[in-house]
Coordinates of C-alpha atoms and ligand atoms in Angstrom, one line a residue:
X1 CA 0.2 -19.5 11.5
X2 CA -0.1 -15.5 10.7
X3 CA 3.7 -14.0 10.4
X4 CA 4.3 -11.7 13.5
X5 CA 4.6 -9.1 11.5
X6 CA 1.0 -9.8 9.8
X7 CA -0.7 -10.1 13.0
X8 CA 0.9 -6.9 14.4
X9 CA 0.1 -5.0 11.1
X10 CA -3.7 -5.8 11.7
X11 CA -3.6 -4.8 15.3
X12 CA -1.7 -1.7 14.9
X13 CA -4.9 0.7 15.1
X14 CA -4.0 2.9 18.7
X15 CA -7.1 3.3 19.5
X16 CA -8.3 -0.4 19.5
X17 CA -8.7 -1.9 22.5
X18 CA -6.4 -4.6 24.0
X19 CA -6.8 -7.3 23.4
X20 CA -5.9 -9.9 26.2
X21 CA -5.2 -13.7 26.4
X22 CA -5.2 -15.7 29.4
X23 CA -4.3 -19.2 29.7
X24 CA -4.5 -21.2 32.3
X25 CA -5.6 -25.0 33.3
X26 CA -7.6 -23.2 36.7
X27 CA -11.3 -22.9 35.5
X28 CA -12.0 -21.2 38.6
X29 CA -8.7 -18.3 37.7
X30 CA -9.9 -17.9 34.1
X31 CA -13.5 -17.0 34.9
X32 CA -12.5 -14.4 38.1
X33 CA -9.9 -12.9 35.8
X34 CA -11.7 -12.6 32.3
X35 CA -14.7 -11.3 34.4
X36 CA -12.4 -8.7 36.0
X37 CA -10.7 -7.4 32.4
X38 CA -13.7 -7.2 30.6
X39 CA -15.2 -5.3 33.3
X40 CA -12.0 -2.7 32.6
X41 CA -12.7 -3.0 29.2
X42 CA -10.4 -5.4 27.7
X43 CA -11.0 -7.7 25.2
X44 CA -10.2 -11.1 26.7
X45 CA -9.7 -14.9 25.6
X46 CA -9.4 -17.6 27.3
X47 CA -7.8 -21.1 27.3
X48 CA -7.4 -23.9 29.2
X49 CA -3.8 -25.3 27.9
X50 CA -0.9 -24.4 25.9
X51 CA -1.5 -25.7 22.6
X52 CA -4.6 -24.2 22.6
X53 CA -3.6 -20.8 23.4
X54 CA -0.7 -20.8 20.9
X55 CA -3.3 -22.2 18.2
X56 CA -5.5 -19.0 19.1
X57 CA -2.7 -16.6 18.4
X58 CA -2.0 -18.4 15.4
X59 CA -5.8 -17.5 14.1
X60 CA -5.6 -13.8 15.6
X61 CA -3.3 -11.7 17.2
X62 CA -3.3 -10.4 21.4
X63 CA -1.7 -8.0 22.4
X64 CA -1.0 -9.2 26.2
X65 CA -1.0 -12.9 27.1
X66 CA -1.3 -14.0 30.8
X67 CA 0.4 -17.5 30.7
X68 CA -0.1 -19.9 33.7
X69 CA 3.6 -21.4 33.8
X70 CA 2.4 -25.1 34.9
X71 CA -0.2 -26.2 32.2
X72 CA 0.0 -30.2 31.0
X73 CA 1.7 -30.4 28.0
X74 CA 3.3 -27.2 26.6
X75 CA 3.7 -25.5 29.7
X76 CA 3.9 -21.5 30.2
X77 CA 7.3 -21.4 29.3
X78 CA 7.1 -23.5 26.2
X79 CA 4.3 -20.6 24.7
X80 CA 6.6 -17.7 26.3
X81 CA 9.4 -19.2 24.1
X82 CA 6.5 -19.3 21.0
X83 CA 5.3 -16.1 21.6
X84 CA 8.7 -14.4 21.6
X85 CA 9.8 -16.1 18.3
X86 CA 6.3 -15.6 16.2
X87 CA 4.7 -12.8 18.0
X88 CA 7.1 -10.8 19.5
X89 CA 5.3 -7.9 19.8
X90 CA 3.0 -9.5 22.3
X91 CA 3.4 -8.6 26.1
X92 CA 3.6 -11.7 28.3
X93 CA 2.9 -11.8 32.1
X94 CA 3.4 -14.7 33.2
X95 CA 1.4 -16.5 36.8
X96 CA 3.8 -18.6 39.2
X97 CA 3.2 -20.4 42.4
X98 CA 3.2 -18.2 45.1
X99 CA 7.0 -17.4 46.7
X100 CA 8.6 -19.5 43.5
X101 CA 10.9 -16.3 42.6
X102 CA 13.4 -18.8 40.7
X103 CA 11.0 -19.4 37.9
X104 CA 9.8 -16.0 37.7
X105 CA 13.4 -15.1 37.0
X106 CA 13.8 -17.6 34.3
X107 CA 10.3 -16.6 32.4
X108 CA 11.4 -12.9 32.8
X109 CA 14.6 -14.0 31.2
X110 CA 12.7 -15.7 28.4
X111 CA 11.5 -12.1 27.8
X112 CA 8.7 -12.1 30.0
X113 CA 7.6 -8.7 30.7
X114 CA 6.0 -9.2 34.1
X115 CA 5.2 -12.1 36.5
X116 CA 2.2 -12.1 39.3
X117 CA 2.0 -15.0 41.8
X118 CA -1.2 -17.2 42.6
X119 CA -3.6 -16.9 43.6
X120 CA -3.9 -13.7 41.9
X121 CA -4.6 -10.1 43.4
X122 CA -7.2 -8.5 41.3
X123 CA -5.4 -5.3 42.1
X124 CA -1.8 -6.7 41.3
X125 CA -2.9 -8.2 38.1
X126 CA -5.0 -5.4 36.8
X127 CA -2.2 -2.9 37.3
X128 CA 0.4 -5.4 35.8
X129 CA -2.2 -5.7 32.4
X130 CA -2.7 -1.9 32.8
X131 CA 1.3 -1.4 32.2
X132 CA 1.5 -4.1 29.4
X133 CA -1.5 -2.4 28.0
X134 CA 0.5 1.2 28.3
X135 CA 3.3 -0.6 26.8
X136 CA 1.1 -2.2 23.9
X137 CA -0.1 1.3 23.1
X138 CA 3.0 3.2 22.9
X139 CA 4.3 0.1 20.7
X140 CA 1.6 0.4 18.5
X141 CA 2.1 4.3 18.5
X142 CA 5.6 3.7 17.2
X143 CA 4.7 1.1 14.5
X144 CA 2.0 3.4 13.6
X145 CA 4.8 6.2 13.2
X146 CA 7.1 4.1 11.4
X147 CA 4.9 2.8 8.9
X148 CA 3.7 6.5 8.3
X149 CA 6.8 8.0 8.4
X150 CA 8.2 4.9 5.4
X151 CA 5.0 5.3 3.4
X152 CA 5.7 8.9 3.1
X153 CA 9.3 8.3 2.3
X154 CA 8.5 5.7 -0.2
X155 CA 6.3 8.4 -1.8
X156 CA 8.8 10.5 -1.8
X157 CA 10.9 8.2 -3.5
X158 CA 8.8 8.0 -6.0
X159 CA 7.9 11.0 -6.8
X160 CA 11.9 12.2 -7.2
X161 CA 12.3 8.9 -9.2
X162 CA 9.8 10.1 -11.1
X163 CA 10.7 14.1 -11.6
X164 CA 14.1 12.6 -12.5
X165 CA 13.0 10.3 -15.1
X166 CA 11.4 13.0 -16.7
X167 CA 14.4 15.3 -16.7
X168 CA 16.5 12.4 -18.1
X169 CA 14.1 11.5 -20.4
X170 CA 13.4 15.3 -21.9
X171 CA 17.1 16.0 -21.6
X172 CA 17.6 12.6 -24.3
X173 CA 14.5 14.2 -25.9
X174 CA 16.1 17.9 -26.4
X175 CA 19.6 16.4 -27.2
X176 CA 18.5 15.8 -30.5
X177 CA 17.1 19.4 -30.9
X178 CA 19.9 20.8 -29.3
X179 CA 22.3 18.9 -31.9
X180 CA 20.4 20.4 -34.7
X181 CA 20.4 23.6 -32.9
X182 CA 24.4 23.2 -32.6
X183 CA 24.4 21.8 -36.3
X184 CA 23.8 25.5 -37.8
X185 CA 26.0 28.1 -36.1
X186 CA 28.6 25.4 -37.0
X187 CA 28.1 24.7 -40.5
X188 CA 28.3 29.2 -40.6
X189 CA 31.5 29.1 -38.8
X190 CA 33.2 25.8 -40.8
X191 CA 31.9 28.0 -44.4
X192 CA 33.6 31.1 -42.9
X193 CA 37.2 29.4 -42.1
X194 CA 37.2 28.5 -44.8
X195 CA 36.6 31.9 -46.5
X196 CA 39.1 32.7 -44.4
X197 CA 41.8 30.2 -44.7
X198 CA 41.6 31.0 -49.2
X199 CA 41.2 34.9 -48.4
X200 CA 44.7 34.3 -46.4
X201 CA 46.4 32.6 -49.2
X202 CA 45.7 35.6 -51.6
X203 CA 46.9 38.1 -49.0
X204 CA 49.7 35.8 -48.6
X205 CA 50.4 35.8 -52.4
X206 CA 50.0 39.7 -52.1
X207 CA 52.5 40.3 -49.5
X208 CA 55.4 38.3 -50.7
X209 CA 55.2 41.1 -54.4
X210 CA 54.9 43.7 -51.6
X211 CA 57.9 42.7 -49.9
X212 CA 59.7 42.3 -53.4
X213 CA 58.9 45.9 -53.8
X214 CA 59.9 47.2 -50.5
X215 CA 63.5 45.2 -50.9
X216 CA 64.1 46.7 -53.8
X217 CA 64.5 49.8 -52.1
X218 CA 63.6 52.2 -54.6
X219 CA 64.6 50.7 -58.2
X220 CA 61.3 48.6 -58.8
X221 CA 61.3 46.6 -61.9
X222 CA 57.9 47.4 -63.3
X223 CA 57.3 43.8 -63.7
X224 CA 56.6 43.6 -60.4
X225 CA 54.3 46.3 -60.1
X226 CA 52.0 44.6 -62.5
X227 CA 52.1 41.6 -60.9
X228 CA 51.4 43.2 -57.4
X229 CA 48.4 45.0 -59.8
X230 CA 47.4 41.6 -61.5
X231 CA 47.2 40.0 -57.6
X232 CA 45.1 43.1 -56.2
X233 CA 42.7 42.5 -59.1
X234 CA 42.0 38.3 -59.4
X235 CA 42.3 38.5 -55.1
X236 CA 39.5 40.8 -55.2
X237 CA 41.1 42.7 -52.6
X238 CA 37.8 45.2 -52.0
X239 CA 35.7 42.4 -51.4
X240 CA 38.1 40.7 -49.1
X241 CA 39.1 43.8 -47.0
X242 CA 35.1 43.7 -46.4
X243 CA 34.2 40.3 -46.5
X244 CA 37.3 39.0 -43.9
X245 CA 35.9 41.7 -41.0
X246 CA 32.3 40.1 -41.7
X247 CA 33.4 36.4 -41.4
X248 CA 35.4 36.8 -38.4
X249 CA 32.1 38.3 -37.2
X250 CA 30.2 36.0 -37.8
X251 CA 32.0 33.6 -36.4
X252 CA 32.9 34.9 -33.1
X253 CA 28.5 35.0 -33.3
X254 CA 28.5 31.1 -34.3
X255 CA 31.2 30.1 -31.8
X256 CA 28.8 32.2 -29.0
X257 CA 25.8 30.6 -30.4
X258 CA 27.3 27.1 -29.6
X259 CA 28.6 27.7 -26.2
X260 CA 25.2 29.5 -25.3
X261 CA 23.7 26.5 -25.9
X262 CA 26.1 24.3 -24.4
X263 CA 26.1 26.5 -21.4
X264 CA 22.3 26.3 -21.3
X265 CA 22.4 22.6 -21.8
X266 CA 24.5 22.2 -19.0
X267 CA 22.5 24.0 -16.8
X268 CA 19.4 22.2 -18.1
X269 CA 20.6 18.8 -17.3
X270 CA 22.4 19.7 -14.3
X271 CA 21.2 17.8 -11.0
X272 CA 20.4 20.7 -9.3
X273 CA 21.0 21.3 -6.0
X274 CA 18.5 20.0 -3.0
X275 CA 18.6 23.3 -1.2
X276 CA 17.0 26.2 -2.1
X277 CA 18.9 29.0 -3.7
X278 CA 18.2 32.8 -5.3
X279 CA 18.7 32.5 -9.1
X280 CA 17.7 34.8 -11.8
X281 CA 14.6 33.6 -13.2
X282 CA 15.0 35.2 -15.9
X283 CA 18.2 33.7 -16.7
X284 CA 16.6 30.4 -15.8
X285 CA 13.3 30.9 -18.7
X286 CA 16.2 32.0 -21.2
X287 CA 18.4 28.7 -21.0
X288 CA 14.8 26.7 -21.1
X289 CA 14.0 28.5 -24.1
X290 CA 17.3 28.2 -26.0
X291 CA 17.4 24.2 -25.4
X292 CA 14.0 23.7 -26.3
X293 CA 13.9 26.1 -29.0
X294 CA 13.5 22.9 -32.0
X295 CA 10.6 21.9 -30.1
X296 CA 9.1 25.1 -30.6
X297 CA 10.9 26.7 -34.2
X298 CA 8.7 25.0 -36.1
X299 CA 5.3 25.8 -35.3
X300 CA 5.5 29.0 -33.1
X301 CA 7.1 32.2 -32.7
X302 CA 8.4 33.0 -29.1
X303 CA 8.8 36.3 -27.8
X304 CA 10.0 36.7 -24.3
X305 CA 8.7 40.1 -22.4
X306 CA 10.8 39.6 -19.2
X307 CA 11.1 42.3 -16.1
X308 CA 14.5 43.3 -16.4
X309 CA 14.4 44.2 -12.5
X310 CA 12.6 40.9 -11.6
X311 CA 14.7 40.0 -7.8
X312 CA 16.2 37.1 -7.4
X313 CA 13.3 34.1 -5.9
X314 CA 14.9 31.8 -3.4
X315 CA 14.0 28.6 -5.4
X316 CA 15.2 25.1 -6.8
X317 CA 16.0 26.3 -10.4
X318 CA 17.2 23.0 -12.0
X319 CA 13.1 21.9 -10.9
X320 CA 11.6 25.0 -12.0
X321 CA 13.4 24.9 -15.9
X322 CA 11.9 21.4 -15.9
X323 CA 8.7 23.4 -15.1
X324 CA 9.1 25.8 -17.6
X325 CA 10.4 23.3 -20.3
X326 CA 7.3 21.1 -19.3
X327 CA 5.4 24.4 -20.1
X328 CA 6.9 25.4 -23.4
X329 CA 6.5 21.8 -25.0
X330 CA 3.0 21.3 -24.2
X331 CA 2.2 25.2 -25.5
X332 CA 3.9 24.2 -28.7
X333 CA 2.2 21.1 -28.6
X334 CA -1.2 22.8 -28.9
X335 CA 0.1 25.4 -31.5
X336 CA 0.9 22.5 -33.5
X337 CA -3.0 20.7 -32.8
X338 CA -4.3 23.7 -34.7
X339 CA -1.1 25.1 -37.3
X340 CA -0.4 21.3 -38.2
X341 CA 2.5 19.9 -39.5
X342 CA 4.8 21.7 -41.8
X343 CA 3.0 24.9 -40.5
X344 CA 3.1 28.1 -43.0
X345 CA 0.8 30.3 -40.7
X346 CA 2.9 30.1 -37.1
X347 CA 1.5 30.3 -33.9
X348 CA 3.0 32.4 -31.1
X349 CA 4.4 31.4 -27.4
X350 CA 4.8 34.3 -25.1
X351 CA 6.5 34.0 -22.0
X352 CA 6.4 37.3 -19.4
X353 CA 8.3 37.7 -16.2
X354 CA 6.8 40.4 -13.5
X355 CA 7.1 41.0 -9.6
X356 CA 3.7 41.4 -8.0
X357 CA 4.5 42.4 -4.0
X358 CA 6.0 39.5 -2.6
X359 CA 5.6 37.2 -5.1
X360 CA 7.3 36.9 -8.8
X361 CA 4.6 35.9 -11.8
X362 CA 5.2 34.0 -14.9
X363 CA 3.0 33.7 -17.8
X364 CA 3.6 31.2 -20.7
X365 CA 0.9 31.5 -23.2
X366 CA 0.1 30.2 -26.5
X367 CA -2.0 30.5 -29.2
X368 CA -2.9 27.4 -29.5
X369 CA -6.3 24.9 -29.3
X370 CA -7.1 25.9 -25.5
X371 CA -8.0 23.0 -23.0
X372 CA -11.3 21.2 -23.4
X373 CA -13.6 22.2 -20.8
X374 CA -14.3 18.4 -19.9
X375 CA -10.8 17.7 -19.2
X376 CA -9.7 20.9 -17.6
X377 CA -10.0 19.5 -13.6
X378 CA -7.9 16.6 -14.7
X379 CA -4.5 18.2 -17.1
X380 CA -3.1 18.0 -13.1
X381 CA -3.3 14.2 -12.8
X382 CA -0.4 12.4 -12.7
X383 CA -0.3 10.3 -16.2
X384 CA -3.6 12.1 -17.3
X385 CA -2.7 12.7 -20.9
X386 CA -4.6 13.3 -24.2
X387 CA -1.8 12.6 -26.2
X388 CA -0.2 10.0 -28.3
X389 CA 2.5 7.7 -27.0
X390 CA 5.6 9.0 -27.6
X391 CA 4.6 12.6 -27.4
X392 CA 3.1 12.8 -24.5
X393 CA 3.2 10.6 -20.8
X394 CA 0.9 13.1 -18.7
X395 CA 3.8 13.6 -16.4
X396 CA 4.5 17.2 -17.4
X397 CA 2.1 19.4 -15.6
X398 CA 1.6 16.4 -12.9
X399 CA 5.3 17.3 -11.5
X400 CA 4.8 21.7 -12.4
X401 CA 2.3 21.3 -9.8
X402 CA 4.1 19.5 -7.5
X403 CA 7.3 21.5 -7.9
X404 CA 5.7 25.1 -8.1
X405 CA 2.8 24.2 -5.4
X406 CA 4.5 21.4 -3.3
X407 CA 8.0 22.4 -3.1
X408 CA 7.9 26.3 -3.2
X409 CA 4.4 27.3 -1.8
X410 CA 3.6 28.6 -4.6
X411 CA 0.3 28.7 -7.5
X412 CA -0.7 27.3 -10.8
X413 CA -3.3 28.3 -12.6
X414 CA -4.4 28.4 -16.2
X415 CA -6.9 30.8 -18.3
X416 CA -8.1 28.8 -21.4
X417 CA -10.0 29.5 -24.2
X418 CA -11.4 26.8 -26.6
X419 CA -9.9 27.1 -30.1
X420 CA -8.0 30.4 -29.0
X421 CA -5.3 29.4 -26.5
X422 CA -3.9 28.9 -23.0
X423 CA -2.4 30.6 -20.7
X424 CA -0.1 29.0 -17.6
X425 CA 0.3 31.2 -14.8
X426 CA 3.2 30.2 -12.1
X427 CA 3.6 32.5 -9.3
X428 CA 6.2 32.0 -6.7
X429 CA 7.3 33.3 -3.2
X430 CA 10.3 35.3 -3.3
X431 CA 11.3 34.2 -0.2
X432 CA 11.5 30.7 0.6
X433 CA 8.0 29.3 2.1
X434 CA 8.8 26.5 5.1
Ligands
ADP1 N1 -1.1 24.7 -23.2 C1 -2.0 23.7 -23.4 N2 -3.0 23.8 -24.3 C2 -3.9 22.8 -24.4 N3 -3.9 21.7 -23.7 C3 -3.0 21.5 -22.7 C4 -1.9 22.5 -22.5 N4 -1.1 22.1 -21.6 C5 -1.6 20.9 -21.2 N5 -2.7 20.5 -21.9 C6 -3.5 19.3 -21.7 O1 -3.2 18.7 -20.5 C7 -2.7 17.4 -20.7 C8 -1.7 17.0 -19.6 O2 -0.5 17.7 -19.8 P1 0.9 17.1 -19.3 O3 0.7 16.8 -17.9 O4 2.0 18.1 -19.6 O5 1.0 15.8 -20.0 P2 1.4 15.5 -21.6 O6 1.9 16.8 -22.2 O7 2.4 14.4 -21.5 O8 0.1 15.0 -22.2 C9 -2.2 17.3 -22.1 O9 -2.3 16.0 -22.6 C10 -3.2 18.3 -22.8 O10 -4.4 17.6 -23.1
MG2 MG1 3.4 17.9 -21.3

């Protein structure tokens, strides 16, 4: 037997027609009563006992069944109590002896949803199939709904399961960058402690003759003053008074350096928020560019030529850096196609900020291998890549377009150039789009 639920699945198209099943053991009922349904354009079954009207729900689905109650064998009730526990979303009416009100009762409480007494009324019983076929519908219509309204959930599950694996999996992709990146300004500020701490010690050294000298209050034993001259000389003291100023500099630069990208990092990986707010998208291509910045270093230049007026857009920034991230690694991707490995000629990424009217553009454009002309309608599709695994998943531009197109109302587009390079363009509404 079919599962309820399989049955009702099938059957769930609105505008299908009925489909009705009448069972009864009158030959005489079953032909006045099929005649009449067909005639108002239900589909209709019949059967002559209860086993065999439960065996044809078993093979198909009805959507009404009009049950004689006394049938030999499995009687009306017997399928009513079938038909509630493995097709509940059929509609029963079921047909009693004329004036028997108690047994009525007791199918309706069986969950019968309507009763007609014999002999039947063709009025009475094609209003009561007319109501159970109202019913049907609307049941359908809210199945219909629900399946809709789950499908396009579980889609949507998906597709955030998705956008946040790829966050997760380029924020454990940049942490290694970003380590090196942090590696550097580090190493500068460790060298120029360290500077420090031995520059200290001569000064140190330095100020304890000094003091000698200033104790002594006027009667200075020359010894002294040649040792204080002796110190001045080994400590170098021109270099340090120049060299101390420059280290702290440069260290106050290296400790900024760090917490840049640590501040960028953090803002990278944050969850983001689910409602749209205005942010700085200037701020927001910065940060992408600074934690991304070894995927790049190695094989392109980047120069940023950002409006320095550019308005706040009303946006999901944590989605758009992913876009722009998404961006920046496949442009230095295609640099690296045509500078190769090791690269001694660079290529160059460029990444412009402008408002146009209502809308804010940016550009991210490289100088790198262009997109094949016989791929170009596809670089969209989810998991379209022409890259090896491990570098590449065809996820990236698959979730721009969703986030810049879907999610903000906004445009994609490219302008490519075989063997000269690409150009992504991303505008967005400045207010939020519904
Ligand atoms: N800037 C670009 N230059 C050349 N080809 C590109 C560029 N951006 C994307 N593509 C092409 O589009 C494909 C899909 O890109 P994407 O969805 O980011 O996936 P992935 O980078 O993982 O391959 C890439 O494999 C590549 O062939
Ligand atoms: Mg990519």
């Amino acid at each position: 037997m079919k599962s309820a639920t399989a049955s009702s699945k099938e059957r769930t198209g609105i505008g299908e027609p009925i489909r009705v099943l009448v069972a009864d053991d009158d030959d005489h009922l079953l032909k006045v009563v099929s005649r009449e349904l067909r005639d108002k354009g239900y589909e209709c079954v019949t059967e002559h006992d209860g086993a065999a009207a439960l065996k044809a729900f078993g093979e198909r689905g009805f959507d009404v069944a009009l049950l004689d109650l006394e049938m030999p064998e499995i009687d009306g009730f017997q399928v009513l109590a079938a038909l509630q526990r493995d097709h509940p979303d059929t509609i029963s009416i079921v047909l009693t002896g004329a004036g028997d009100i108690p047994r009525a009762v007791k199918a309706m409480k069986l969950g019968a949803f309507d009763f007609l007494e014999k002999p039947c009324n063709p009025h009475l019983l094609e209003s009561a199939i007319r109501r159970a076929a109202e019913y049907r519908r609307a049941q359908r219509h809210a199945q219909q709904m629900e399946a809709e309204a789950n499908e396009s959930r579980s889609a949507l599950q998906l597709e955030r399961a998705l956008s946040q694996s790829q966050k997760l999996e380029s924020v454990g992709r940049l942490a290694a960058g970003i380590a090196h990146e942090i590696n550097t300004p580090t190493q500068y500020v460790g060298d120029n402690i360290e500077f420090l701490q031995i520059a200290y010690e001569s000064i140190v050294r330095l100020l304890g003759v000094f003091r000698q000298i200033v104790d002594a209050d006027g009667s200075v034993a020359p010894e002294l003053v040649a040792e204080a001259k002796d110190l001045i000389a080994t400590a170098n003291l021109e270099y340090l008074m120049t060299q101390i100023p420059r280290a702290i500099e440069q260290s106050l630069e290296g400790v900024e350096r760090i917490s840049s990208i640590v501040q960028a990092m953090k803002e990278f990986s944050h969850p983001g928020t689910a409602e749209k707010t205005f942010a700085d998208l200037n701020h927001c291509i910065r940060s992408t560019v600074t934690v991304s910045r070894n995927e790049w270093k190695y094989v392109a230049d980047l120069e940023s030529d950002l409006d320095g007026v550019l308005p706040p857009v009303c946006c999901l920034p944590g989605e758009l850096n992913q876009v722009f991230l998404n961006l920046i690694v496949n442009a230095a991707h295609a640099i690296g196609e045509v500078v190769g490995d090791g690269a001694t000629q660079k290529g160059k990424i460029t990444i412009g900020s402008r408002q146009d009217g209502d809308w804010v553009e940016v550009r991210i454009a490289d100088t790198g291998s262009g997109i094949p002309e016989n791929i170009r309608e596809h670089i969209f599709d989810p998991f379209f890549t022409t890259k090896d695994v491990g570098r590449g998943t065809g996820q990236g531009l698959a979730i721009a377009r969703n986030v810049v197109v879907d999610k903000h109302g906004g445009t994609i587009t490219f302008d490519t150039r075989t063997g000269a390079g690409t150009t992504f363009i991303i505008r967005l509404p400045i207010e939020a789009q519904k």
